[in-house]
Short mmCIF file of C-alpha atoms in Angstrom, two decimals:
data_model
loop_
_atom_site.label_atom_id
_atom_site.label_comp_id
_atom_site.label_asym_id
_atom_site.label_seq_id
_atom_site.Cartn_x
_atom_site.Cartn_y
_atom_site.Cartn_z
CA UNK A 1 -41.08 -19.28 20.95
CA UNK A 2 -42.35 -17.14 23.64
CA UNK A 3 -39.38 -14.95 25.42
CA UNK A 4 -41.96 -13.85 28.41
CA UNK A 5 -43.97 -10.40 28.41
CA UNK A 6 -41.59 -8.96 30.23
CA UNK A 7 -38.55 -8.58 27.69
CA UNK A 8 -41.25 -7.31 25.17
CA UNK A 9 -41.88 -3.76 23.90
CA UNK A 10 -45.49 -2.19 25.48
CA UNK A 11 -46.87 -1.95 21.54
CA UNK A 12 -45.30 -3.91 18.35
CA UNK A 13 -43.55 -2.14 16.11
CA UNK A 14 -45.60 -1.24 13.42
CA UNK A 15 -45.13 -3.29 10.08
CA UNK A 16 -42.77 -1.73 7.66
CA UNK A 17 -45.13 -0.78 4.37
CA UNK A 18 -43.50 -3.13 1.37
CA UNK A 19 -44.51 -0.10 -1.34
CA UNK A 20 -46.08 -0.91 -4.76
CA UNK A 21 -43.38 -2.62 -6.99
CA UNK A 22 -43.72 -2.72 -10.53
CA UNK A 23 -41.74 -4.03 -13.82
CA UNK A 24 -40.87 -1.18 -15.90
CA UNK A 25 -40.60 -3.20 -19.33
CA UNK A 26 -44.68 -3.95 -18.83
CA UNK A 27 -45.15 -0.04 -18.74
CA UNK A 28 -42.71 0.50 -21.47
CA UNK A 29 -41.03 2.94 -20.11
CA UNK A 30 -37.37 1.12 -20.61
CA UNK A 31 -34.82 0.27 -18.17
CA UNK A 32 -34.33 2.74 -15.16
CA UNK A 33 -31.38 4.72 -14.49
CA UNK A 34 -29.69 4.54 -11.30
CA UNK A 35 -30.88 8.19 -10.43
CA UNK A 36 -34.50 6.94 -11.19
CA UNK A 37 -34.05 3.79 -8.57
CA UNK A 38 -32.83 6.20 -5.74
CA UNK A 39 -35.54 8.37 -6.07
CA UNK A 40 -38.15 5.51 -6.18
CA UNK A 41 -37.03 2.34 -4.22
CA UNK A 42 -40.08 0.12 -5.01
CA UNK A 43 -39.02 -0.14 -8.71
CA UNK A 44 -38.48 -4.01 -8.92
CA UNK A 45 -37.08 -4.51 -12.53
CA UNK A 46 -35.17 -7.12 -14.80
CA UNK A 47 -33.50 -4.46 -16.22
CA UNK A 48 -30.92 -3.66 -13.79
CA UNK A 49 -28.03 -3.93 -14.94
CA UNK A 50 -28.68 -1.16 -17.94
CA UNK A 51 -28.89 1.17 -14.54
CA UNK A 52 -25.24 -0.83 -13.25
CA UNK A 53 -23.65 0.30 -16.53
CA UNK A 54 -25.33 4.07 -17.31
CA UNK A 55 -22.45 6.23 -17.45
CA UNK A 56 -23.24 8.31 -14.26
CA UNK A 57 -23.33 5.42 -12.42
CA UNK A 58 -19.95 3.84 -12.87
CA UNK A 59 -18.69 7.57 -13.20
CA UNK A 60 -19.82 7.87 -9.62
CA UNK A 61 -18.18 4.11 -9.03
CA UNK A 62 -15.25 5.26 -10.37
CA UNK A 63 -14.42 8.42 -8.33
CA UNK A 64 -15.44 6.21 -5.07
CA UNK A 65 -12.75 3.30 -6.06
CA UNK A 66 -10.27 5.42 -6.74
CA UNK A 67 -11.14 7.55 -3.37
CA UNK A 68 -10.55 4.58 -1.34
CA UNK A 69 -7.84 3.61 -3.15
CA UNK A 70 -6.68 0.20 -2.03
CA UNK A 71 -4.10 -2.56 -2.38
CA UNK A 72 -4.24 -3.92 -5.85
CA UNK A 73 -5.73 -7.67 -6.50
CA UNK A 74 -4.53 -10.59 -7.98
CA UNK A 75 -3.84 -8.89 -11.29
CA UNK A 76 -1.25 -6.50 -9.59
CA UNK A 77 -3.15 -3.46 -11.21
CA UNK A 78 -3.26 -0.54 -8.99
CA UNK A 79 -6.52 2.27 -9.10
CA UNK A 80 -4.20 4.74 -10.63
CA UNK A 81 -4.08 2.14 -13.84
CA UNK A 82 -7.92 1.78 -13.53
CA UNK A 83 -9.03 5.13 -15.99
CA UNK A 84 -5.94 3.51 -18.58
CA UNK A 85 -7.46 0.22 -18.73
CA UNK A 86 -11.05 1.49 -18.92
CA UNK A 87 -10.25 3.04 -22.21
CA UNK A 88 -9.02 0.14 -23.82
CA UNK A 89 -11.48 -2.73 -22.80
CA UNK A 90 -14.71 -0.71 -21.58
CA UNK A 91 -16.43 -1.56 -24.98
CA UNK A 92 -15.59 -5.78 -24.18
CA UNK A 93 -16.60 -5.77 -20.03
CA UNK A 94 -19.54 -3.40 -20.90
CA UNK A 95 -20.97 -6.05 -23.43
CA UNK A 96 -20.22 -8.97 -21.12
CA UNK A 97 -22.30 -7.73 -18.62
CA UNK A 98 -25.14 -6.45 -20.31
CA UNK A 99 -25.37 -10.36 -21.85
CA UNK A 100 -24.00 -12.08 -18.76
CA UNK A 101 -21.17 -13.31 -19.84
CA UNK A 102 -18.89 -11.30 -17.05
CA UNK A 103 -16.55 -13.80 -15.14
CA UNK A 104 -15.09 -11.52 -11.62
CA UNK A 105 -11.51 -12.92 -10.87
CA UNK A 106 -10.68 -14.21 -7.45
CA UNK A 107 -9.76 -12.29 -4.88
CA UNK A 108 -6.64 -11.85 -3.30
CA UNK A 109 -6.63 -13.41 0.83
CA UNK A 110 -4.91 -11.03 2.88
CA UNK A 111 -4.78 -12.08 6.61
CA UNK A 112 -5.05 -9.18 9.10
CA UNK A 113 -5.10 -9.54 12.69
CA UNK A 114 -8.69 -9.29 14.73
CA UNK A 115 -8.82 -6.52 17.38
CA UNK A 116 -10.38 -9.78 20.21
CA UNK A 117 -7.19 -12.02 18.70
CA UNK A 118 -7.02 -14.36 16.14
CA UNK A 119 -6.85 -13.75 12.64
CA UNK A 120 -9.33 -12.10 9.83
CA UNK A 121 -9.44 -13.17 6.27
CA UNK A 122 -9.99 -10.20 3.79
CA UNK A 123 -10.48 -10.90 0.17
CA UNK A 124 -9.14 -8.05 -2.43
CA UNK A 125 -11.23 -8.31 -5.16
CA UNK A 126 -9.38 -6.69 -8.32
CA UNK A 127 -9.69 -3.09 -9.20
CA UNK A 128 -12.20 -3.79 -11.51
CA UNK A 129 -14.28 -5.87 -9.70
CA UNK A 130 -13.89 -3.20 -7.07
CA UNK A 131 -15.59 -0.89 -9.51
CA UNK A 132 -18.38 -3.68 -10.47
CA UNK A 133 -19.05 -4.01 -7.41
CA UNK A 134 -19.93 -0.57 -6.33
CA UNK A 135 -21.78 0.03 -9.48
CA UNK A 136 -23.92 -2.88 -8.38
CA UNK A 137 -23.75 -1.58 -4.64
CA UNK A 138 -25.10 2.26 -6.00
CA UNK A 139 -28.23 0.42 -7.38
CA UNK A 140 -29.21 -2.01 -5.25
CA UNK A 141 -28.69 0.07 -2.27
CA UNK A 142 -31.89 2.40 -3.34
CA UNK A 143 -33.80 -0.74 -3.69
CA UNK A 144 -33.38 -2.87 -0.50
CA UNK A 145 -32.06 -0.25 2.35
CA UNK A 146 -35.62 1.34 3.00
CA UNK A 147 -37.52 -2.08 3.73
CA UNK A 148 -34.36 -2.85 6.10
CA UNK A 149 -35.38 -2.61 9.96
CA UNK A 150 -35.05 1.13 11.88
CA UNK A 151 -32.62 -0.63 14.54
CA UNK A 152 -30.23 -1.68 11.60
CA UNK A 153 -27.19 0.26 12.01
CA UNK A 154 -24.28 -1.13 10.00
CA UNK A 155 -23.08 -0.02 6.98
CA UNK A 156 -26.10 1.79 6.23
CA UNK A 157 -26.71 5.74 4.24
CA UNK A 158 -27.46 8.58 7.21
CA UNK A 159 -26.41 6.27 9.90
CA UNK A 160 -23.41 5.32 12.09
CA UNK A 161 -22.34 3.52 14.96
CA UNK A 162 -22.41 5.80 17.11
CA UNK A 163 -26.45 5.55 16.23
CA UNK A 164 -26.61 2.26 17.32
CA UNK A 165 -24.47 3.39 20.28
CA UNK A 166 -26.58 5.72 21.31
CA UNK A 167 -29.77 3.51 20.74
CA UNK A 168 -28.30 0.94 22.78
CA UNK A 169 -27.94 3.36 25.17
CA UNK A 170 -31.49 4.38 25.61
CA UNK A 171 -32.81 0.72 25.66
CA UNK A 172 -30.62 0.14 28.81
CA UNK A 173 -32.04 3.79 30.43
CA UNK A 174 -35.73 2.80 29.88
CA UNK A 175 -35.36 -0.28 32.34
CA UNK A 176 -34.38 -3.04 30.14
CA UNK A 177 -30.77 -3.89 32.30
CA UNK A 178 -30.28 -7.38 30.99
CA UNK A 179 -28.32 -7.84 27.49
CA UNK A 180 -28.04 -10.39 25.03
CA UNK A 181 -25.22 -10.72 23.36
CA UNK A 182 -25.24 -12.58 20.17
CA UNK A 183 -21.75 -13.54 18.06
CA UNK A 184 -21.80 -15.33 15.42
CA UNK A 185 -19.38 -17.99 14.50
CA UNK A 186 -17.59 -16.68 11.32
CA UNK A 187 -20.41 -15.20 9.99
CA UNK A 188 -18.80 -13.88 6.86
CA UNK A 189 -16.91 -17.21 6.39
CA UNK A 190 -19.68 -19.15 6.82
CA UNK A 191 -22.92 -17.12 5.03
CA UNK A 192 -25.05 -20.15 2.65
CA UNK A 193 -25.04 -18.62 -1.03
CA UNK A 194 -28.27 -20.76 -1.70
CA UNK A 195 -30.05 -18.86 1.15
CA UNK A 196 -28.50 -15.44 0.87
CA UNK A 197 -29.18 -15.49 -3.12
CA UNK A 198 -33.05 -16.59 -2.15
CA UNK A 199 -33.55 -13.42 0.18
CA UNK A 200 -31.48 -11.43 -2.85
CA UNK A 201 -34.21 -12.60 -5.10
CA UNK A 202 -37.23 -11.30 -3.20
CA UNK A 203 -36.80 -8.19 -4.84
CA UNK A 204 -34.00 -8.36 -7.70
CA UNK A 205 -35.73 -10.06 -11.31
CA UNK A 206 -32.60 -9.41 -13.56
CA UNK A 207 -31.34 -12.97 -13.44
CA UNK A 208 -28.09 -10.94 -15.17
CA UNK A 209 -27.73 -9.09 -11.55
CA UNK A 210 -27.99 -12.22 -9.88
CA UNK A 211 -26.24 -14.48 -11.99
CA UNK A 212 -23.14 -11.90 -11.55
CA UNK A 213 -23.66 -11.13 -7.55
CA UNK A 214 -23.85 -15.26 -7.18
CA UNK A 215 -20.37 -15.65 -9.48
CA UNK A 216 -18.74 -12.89 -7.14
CA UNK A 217 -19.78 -14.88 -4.46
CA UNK A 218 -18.22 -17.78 -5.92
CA UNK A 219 -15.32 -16.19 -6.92
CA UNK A 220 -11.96 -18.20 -5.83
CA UNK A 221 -9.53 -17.21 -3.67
CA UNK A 222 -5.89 -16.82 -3.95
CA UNK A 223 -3.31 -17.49 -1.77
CA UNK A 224 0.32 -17.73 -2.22
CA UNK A 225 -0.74 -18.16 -5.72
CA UNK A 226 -2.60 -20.87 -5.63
CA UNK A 227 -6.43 -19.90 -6.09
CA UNK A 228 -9.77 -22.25 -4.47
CA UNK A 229 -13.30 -22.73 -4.80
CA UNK A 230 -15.48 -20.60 -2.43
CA UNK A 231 -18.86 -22.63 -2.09
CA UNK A 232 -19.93 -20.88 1.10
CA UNK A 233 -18.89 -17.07 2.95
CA UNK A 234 -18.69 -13.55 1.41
CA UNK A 235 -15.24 -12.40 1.22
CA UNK A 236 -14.87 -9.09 3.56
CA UNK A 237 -13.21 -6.40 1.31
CA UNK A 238 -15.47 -6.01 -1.57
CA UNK A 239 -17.86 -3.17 -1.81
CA UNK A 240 -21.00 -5.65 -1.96
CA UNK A 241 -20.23 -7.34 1.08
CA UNK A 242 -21.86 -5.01 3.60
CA UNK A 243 -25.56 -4.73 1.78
CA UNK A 244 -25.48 -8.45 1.06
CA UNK A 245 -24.32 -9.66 5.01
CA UNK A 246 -27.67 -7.20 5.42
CA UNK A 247 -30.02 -8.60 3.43
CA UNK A 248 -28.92 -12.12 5.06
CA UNK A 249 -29.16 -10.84 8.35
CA UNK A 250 -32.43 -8.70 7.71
CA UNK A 251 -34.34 -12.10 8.36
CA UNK A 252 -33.15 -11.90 12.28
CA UNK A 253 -34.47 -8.31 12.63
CA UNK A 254 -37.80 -8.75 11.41
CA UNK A 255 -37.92 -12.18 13.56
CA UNK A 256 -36.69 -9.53 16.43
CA UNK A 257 -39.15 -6.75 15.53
CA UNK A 258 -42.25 -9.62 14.82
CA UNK A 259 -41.68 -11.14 18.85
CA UNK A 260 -41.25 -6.95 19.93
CA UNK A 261 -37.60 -6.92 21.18
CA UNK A 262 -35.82 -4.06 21.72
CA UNK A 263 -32.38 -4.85 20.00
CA UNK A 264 -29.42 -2.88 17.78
CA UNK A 265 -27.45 -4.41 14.77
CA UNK A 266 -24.24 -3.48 13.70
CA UNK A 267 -23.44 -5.89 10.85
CA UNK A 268 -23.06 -9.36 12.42
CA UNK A 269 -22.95 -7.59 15.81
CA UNK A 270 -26.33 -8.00 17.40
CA UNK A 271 -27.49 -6.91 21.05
CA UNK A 272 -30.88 -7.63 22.46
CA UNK A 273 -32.05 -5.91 25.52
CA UNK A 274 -34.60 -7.27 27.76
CA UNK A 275 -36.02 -7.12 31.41
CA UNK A 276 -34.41 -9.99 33.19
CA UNK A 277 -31.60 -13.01 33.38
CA UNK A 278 -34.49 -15.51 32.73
CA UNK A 279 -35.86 -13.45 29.79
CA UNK A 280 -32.71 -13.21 28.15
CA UNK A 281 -31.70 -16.84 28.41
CA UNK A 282 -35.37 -17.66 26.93
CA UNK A 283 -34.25 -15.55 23.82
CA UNK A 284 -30.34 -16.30 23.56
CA UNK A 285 -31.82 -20.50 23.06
CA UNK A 286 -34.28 -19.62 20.76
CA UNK A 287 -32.43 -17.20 18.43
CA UNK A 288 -30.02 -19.65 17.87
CA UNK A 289 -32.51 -21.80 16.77
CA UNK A 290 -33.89 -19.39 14.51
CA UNK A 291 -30.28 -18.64 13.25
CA UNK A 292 -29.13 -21.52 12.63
CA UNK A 293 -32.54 -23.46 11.00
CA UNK A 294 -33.18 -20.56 9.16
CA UNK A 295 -30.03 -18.90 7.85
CA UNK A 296 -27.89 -21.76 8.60
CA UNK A 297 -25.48 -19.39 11.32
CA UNK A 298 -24.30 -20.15 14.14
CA UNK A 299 -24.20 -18.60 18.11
CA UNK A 300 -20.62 -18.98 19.07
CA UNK A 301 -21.23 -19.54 22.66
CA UNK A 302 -18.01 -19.27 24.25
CA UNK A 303 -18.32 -15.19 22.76
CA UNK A 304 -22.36 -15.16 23.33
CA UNK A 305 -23.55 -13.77 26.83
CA UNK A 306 -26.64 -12.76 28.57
CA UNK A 307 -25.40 -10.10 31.18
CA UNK A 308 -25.50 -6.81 32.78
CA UNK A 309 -24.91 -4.27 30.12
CA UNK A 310 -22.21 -2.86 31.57
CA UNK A 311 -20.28 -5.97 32.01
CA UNK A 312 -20.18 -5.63 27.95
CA UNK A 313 -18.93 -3.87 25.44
CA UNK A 314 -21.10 -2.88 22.20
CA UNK A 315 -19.48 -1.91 19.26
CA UNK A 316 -16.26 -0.49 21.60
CA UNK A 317 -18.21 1.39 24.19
CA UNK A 318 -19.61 -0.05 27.39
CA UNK A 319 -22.18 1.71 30.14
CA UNK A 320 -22.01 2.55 33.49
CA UNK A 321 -24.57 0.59 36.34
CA UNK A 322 -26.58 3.81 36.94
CA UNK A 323 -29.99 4.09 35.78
CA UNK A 324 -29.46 6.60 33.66
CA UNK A 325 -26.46 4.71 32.30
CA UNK A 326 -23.47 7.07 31.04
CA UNK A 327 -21.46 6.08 27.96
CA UNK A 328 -17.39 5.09 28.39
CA UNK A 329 -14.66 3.79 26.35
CA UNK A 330 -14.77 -0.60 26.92
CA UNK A 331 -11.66 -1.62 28.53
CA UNK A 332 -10.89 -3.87 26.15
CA UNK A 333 -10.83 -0.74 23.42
CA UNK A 334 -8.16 1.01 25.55
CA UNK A 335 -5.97 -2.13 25.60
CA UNK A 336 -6.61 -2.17 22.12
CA UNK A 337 -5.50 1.34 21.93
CA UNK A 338 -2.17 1.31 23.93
CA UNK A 339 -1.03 -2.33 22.43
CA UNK A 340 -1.15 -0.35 18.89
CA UNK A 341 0.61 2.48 20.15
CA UNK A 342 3.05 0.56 21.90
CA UNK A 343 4.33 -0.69 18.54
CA UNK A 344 4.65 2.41 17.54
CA UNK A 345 6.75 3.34 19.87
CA UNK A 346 8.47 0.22 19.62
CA UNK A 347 9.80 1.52 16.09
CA UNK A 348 10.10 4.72 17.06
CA UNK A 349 13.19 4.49 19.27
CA UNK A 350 15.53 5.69 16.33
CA UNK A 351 12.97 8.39 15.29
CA UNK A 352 12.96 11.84 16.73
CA UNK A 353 10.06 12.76 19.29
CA UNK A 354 8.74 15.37 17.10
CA UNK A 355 8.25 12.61 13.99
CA UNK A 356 7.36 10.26 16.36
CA UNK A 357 4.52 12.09 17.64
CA UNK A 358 3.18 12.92 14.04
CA UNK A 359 3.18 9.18 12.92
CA UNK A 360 0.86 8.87 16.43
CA UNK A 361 -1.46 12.17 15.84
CA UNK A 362 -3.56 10.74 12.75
CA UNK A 363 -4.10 7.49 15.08
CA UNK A 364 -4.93 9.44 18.19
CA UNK A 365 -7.65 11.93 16.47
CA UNK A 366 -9.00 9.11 14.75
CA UNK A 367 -9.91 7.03 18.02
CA UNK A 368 -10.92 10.19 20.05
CA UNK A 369 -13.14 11.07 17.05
CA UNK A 370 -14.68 7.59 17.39
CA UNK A 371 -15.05 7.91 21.26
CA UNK A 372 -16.07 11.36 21.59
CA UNK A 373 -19.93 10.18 22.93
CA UNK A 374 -18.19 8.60 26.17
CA UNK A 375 -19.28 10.66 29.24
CA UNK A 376 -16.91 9.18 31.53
CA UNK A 377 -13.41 11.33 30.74
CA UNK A 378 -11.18 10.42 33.61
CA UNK A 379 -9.26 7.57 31.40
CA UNK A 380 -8.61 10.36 28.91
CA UNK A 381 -6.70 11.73 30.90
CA UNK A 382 -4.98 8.82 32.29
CA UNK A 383 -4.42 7.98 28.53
CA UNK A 384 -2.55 11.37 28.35
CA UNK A 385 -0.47 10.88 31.13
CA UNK A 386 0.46 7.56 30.02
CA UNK A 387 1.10 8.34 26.69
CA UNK A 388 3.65 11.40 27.75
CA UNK A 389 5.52 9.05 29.97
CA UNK A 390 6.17 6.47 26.83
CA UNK A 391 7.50 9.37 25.08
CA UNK A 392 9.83 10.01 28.06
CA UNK A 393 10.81 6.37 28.01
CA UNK A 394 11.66 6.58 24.81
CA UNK A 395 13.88 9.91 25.00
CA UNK A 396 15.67 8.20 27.98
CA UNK A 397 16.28 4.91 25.94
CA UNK A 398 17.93 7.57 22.86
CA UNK A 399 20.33 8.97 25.39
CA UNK A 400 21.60 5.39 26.13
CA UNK A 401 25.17 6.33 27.97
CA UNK A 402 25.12 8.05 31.74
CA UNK A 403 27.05 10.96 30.24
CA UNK A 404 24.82 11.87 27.55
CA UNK A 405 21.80 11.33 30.36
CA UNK A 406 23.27 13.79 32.53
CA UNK A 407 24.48 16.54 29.99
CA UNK A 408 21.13 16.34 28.16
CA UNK A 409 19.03 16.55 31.77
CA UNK A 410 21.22 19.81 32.38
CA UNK A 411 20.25 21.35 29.06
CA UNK A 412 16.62 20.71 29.93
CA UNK A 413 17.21 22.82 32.80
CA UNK A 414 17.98 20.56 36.06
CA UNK A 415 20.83 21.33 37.96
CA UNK A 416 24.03 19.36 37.65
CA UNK A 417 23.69 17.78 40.83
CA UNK A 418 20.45 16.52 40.09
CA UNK A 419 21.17 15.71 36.67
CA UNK A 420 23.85 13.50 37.75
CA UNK A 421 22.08 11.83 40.47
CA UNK A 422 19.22 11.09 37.95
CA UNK A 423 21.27 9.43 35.37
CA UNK A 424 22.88 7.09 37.64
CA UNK A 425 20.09 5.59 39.84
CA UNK A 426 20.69 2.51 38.26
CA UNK A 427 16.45 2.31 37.74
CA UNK A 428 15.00 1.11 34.10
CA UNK A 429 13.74 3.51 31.66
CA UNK A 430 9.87 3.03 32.04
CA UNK A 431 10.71 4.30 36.11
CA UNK A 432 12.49 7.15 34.52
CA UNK A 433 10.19 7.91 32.39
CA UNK A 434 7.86 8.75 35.24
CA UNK A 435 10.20 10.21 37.72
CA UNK A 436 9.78 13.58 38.74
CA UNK A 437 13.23 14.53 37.15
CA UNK A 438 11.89 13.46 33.67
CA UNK A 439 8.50 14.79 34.15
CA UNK A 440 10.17 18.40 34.90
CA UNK A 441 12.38 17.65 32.09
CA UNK A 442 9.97 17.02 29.23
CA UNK A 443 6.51 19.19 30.78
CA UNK A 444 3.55 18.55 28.91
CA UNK A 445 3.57 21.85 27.06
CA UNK A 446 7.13 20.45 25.51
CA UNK A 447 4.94 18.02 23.69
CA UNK A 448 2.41 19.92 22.82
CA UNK A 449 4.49 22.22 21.15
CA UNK A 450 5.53 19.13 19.04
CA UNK A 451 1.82 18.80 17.74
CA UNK A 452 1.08 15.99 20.32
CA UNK A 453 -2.97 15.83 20.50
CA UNK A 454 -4.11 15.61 23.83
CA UNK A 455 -7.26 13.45 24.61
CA UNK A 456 -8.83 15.29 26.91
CA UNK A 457 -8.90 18.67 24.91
CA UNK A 458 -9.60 16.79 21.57
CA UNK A 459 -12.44 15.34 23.84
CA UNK A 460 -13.71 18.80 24.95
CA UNK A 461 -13.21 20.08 21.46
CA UNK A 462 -15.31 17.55 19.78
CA UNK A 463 -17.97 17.45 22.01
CA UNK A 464 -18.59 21.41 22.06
CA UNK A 465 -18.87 21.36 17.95
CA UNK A 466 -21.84 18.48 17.77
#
């Protein structure tokens, strides 16, 4: 299928060199270690799973589960039990493995709510499993992440989303202002184990390896006790989940790269970026006929768009219209932003400002760190004023009685009169909390002096130390 010449790159992108791949047993040089696969990545063995249990490897496993600690799973054993347990039955899971015999447990469904609404289903595998699972991860990472495509982003060693970002970017700024903007349907619910274990087996022989990835994908699922078959999806939550929704999903990018689009991935988050309207609607039809005949996924279209870039968002950023289009925060990330802090403060009315405000710090550096490529600052500093006037609201709503308004507006240095008149306009808190009598009250350098982070300087900050 043909998407026109005009939503094509001047030159294909040159074909990705597979390496020489041999079996170690036929040059009897024994099973490789894990440090041996990541410094050769064409090594395709059926001896793997001697690297998944060498001792550095699940040492290194080890300190990484335990790192990112984690809620336990459906054996109610927490990471701090992990080293305890380890002790005791090493010896037995070690064997199991090695003769694959290993049977994962299921995974405990936690429901947590989507950032676009709706609700995601995570899967906690056990602490154990956890630790399986990166061991496996650690060595088959080494193996298939240099054949994956250079406009694969997600979940990936050296690279970020602000990569992709940034990528995206510069495919919109060398004249391709039409996007296409693929979702798929409950990709991670919906992934075919037949097919992903087929593009798993390209370059994995140790039918151990892939006996025990298939059985995690197999795994049941518990909820409310009661535990189900899984014959389709990869649980989000386990450590293998990102490098296997990859190797599924590698099939679209080298379908992208064969036709010579210029596209980013982020996971199951896939823009294309082409030269017109018609272009893109030539390629949004005939990727989801790829997707779905091939990999058996499919295009939600009500999500799916083919549109001006800027009339998007892209892994929480959007663009502005000029031709040399500047990055900014997506408006649907600062809605994002101030719904979760409105909880916040929310539960904060019977906390003090100053604990308030460092419950809200961690959460504020976090998402400026995240958004410190946008070039477009004046919501930062909207975000800053807004957030100072919820903390007003919230002081006002503490006070509660018209005497305790009016004493506590004196303290803060109005005069009586004024404090007096302020306290009894009759007006709701949020219109206090932006009236000029509050806003002399509680100055910004009051909060600051509390620790409160502003935007704008974390902004400034950030961008002056990369």
């Amino acid at each position: 299928m043909a998407s026109g010449g005009a939503d094509k790159r001047d030159e294909k992108p040159e074909a990705r060199p597979e390496g020489r791949t041999r079996n170690v047993r036929e040059h009897g040089m024994g099973a490789p270690s894990a440090t041996a696969l990541k410094e050769n990545s064409s090594l395709k063995t059926s001896e793997l799973m001697e690297a998944v249990v060498e001792r550095e490897n699940m040492a290194g496993a080890y300190r990484r589960v335990v790192s990112n600690k984690g809620a336990p799973g459906v054996d109610g054993m927490g990471v701090e039990d992990l080293r305890g347990y380890l002790g005791e039955h090493w010896s037995r899971i070690k064997e199991e493995l090695l003769e694959g015999r290993y049977e994962p447990e299921p995974v405990r469904v936690v429901e947590t709510p989507k950032p676009s609404g709706g609700k995601r289903m995570l899967g906690i595998p056990t602490c154990l499993d956890r630790l399986i699972q990166q061991a496996l991860l650690q060595v088959l990472t080494p193996i298939f992440d240099p054949h994956f495509s250079e406009s694969s982003y997600g979940f990936r060693p050296g690279r970020s989303a602000h990569d992709a970002v940034l990528q995206a970017r510069a495919h919109v700024a060398s004249g391709r202002r039409w996007v296409v903007d693929l979702d798929l349907e409950k990709f991670f619910d919906r992934v075919n184990h037949d097919i992903l274990m087929s593009r798993v087996a390209r370059r994995i022989e140790d039918k151990r390896v892939l006996l025990l990835i298939r059985r995690y994908l197999q795994a049941g699922a518990m909820t409310d006790g009661v535990v189900s078959a899984r014959r389709e999806g990869t649980p989000q939550g386990g450590p293998l989940s990102p490098l296997l929704s990859n190797i599924l999903l590698d099939d679209l990018d080298k379908e992208l790269e064969r036709r010579g689009h210029a596209f980013c991935r982020y996971a199951d988050d896939c823009n294309v970026y082409v030269r017109s309207k018609a272009a893109g609607e030539r390629v949004m039809a005939s990727l989801a006929g790829f997707l779905e005949k091939k990999l058996r996924l499919k295009v939600n279209r009500k999500k799916s768009a083919v549109a001006r870039p800027w009339k998007r968002k892209f892994l929480g950023y959007s663009m502005t219209i000029d031709m040399t289009p500047k990055l900014k925060v997506a408006p649907e990330s600062i809605r994002r932003l101030k719904q979760s802090l409105k909880i916040l403060f929310h539960r904060g009315r019977g906390m003090s400002v100053g604990r308030l405000i460092e419950e809200m710090t961690p959460k504020l550096r976090g998402w400026i760190a995240y958004y410190r490529l946008a070039e477009v600052k004046g919501i930062f500093e909207e975000l800053d004023g807004w957030i100072r006037r919820r903390l007003r609201c919230v002081i006002w709503r503490q006070w509660q009685r018209t005497y305790t308004r009016a004493r506590s507006l004196i303290r803060r240095g109005l005069s009586e009169e004024r404090a007096w008149q302020s306290a009894t306009n009759g007006r709701g808190s949020w219109w206090n909390a932006g009236a000029s009598h509050m806003n002399d009250a509680f100055r910004t350098r009051y909060f600051a002096k509390l620790g409160l982070a502003s935007l704008q300087q974390e902004l400034k900050r950030l961008q002056r130390s990369t």
